[in-house]
Amino acid sequence: MIDAGFPEEIEDVRAAWQAGRTQEALDLVPSGLIDKIGLVGTAEEVRAKLADYRDAGITLPIVSPRFMGDGAKEQALEIIRACAPA
């Protein structure tokens, strides 16, 4: 979080996490951080962000969607396919 430009928020997130207040810690993560380091949005938006990464010289971006439960594998594969370059 510090390297991504969110040094002030890290202590509150860390304190909540270490105290076992998982949901509070998750709620404290700034949406700007998620947007900055994650691939979030529609498939079109994610493809555009991946294209920006490729244009910046990243030749093998790794897409690793997180799903749990029934159908998790199928959901992950659907997301990966949707984010592939056209």
PDB file of C-alpha atoms in Angstrom:
ATOM      1  CA  MET A   1       0.000   0.000   0.000  1.00  0.00           C
ATOM      2  CA  ILE A   2       2.873   2.352   0.702  1.00  0.00           C
ATOM      3  CA  ASP A   3       4.535   1.809  -2.686  1.00  0.00           C
ATOM      4  CA  ALA A   4       1.172   2.251  -4.402  1.00  0.00           C
ATOM      5  CA  GLY A   5       0.761   5.680  -2.797  1.00  0.00           C
ATOM      6  CA  PHE A   6      -1.446   4.906   0.185  1.00  0.00           C
ATOM      7  CA  PRO A   7       0.904   5.142   3.191  1.00  0.00           C
ATOM      8  CA  GLU A   8      -1.595   6.755   5.551  1.00  0.00           C
ATOM      9  CA  GLU A   9      -4.202   4.028   5.198  1.00  0.00           C
ATOM     10  CA  ILE A  10      -1.959   1.057   5.924  1.00  0.00           C
ATOM     11  CA  GLU A  11      -1.896   1.354   9.713  1.00  0.00           C
ATOM     12  CA  ASP A  12      -5.684   1.294  10.082  1.00  0.00           C
ATOM     13  CA  VAL A  13      -5.985  -1.663   7.704  1.00  0.00           C
ATOM     14  CA  ARG A  14      -3.181  -3.526   9.481  1.00  0.00           C
ATOM     15  CA  ALA A  15      -4.631  -2.872  12.946  1.00  0.00           C
ATOM     16  CA  ALA A  16      -8.091  -4.080  11.955  1.00  0.00           C
ATOM     17  CA  TRP A  17      -6.662  -7.176  10.242  1.00  0.00           C
ATOM     18  CA  GLN A  18      -4.421  -8.111  13.158  1.00  0.00           C
ATOM     19  CA  ALA A  19      -7.328  -7.657  15.581  1.00  0.00           C
ATOM     20  CA  GLY A  20      -9.328 -10.176  13.584  1.00  0.00           C
ATOM     21  CA  ARG A  21     -11.744  -7.578  12.217  1.00  0.00           C
ATOM     22  CA  THR A  22     -11.477  -8.900   8.682  1.00  0.00           C
ATOM     23  CA  GLN A  23     -14.494  -7.136   7.184  1.00  0.00           C
ATOM     24  CA  GLU A  24     -13.437  -3.814   8.705  1.00  0.00           C
ATOM     25  CA  ALA A  25      -9.941  -4.263   7.264  1.00  0.00           C
ATOM     26  CA  LEU A  26     -11.397  -5.009   3.839  1.00  0.00           C
ATOM     27  CA  ASP A  27     -13.686  -1.983   4.058  1.00  0.00           C
ATOM     28  CA  LEU A  28     -10.697   0.228   4.914  1.00  0.00           C
ATOM     29  CA  VAL A  29      -8.783  -0.673   1.746  1.00  0.00           C
ATOM     30  CA  PRO A  30      -9.128   2.409  -0.481  1.00  0.00           C
ATOM     31  CA  SER A  31     -10.947   1.853  -3.772  1.00  0.00           C
ATOM     32  CA  GLY A  32      -8.181   3.865  -5.438  1.00  0.00           C
ATOM     33  CA  LEU A  33      -5.695   1.190  -4.376  1.00  0.00           C
ATOM     34  CA  ILE A  34      -7.857  -1.553  -5.848  1.00  0.00           C
ATOM     35  CA  ASP A  35      -8.153   0.389  -9.100  1.00  0.00           C
ATOM     36  CA  LYS A  36      -4.407   1.004  -9.158  1.00  0.00           C
ATOM     37  CA  ILE A  37      -3.157  -2.538  -8.567  1.00  0.00           C
ATOM     38  CA  GLY A  38      -6.097  -4.700  -9.605  1.00  0.00           C
ATOM     39  CA  LEU A  39      -7.890  -5.484 -12.808  1.00  0.00           C
ATOM     40  CA  VAL A  40     -11.385  -4.333 -11.958  1.00  0.00           C
ATOM     41  CA  GLY A  41     -14.314  -3.555 -14.210  1.00  0.00           C
ATOM     42  CA  THR A  42     -16.084  -4.935 -17.228  1.00  0.00           C
ATOM     43  CA  ALA A  43     -14.280  -7.323 -19.543  1.00  0.00           C
ATOM     44  CA  GLU A  44     -13.763  -4.409 -21.953  1.00  0.00           C
ATOM     45  CA  GLU A  45     -12.252  -2.219 -19.209  1.00  0.00           C
ATOM     46  CA  VAL A  46      -9.983  -5.038 -18.056  1.00  0.00           C
ATOM     47  CA  ARG A  47      -8.837  -5.731 -21.634  1.00  0.00           C
ATOM     48  CA  ALA A  48      -8.006  -2.020 -21.997  1.00  0.00           C
ATOM     49  CA  LYS A  49      -5.975  -2.036 -18.779  1.00  0.00           C
ATOM     50  CA  LEU A  50      -4.150  -5.191 -19.876  1.00  0.00           C
ATOM     51  CA  ALA A  51      -3.405  -3.497 -23.212  1.00  0.00           C
ATOM     52  CA  ASP A  52      -1.931  -0.547 -21.293  1.00  0.00           C
ATOM     53  CA  TYR A  53       0.293  -2.974 -19.371  1.00  0.00           C
ATOM     54  CA  ARG A  54       1.425  -4.592 -22.624  1.00  0.00           C
ATOM     55  CA  ASP A  55       2.105  -1.168 -24.159  1.00  0.00           C
ATOM     56  CA  ALA A  56       4.259  -0.400 -21.109  1.00  0.00           C
ATOM     57  CA  GLY A  57       6.383  -3.483 -21.829  1.00  0.00           C
ATOM     58  CA  ILE A  58       4.749  -6.157 -19.702  1.00  0.00           C
ATOM     59  CA  THR A  59       4.831  -9.104 -22.072  1.00  0.00           C
ATOM     60  CA  LEU A  60       3.099 -11.686 -19.891  1.00  0.00           C
ATOM     61  CA  PRO A  61       0.494 -10.175 -17.574  1.00  0.00           C
ATOM     62  CA  ILE A  62      -0.886 -12.789 -15.221  1.00  0.00           C
ATOM     63  CA  VAL A  63      -4.648 -12.848 -14.723  1.00  0.00           C
ATOM     64  CA  SER A  64      -5.662 -14.777 -11.634  1.00  0.00           C
ATOM     65  CA  PRO A  65      -9.337 -14.294 -10.783  1.00  0.00           C
ATOM     66  CA  ARG A  66     -10.463 -15.470  -7.367  1.00  0.00           C
ATOM     67  CA  PHE A  67     -13.619 -17.526  -7.004  1.00  0.00           C
ATOM     68  CA  MET A  68     -14.769 -20.019  -4.415  1.00  0.00           C
ATOM     69  CA  GLY A  69     -17.469 -22.641  -4.298  1.00  0.00           C
ATOM     70  CA  ASP A  70     -19.426 -24.427  -6.966  1.00  0.00           C
ATOM     71  CA  GLY A  71     -18.465 -23.451 -10.473  1.00  0.00           C
ATOM     72  CA  ALA A  72     -15.358 -21.535  -9.384  1.00  0.00           C
ATOM     73  CA  LYS A  73     -13.152 -23.068 -12.061  1.00  0.00           C
ATOM     74  CA  GLU A  74     -15.665 -22.361 -14.806  1.00  0.00           C
ATOM     75  CA  GLN A  75     -16.144 -18.760 -13.618  1.00  0.00           C
ATOM     76  CA  ALA A  76     -12.397 -18.168 -13.548  1.00  0.00           C
ATOM     77  CA  LEU A  77     -11.945 -19.570 -17.057  1.00  0.00           C
ATOM     78  CA  GLU A  78     -14.829 -17.446 -18.340  1.00  0.00           C
ATOM     79  CA  ILE A  79     -13.184 -14.299 -16.940  1.00  0.00           C
ATOM     80  CA  ILE A  80      -9.776 -15.195 -18.379  1.00  0.00           C
ATOM     81  CA  ARG A  81     -11.268 -15.853 -21.814  1.00  0.00           C
ATOM     82  CA  ALA A  82     -13.271 -12.607 -21.711  1.00  0.00           C
ATOM     83  CA  CYS A  83     -10.120 -10.627 -20.905  1.00  0.00           C
ATOM     84  CA  ALA A  84      -8.025 -12.080 -23.713  1.00  0.00           C
ATOM     85  CA  PRO A  85      -6.952  -9.615 -26.394  1.00  0.00           C
ATOM     86  CA  ALA A  86      -9.309  -9.431 -29.353  1.00  0.00           C
TER      87      ALA A  86
END
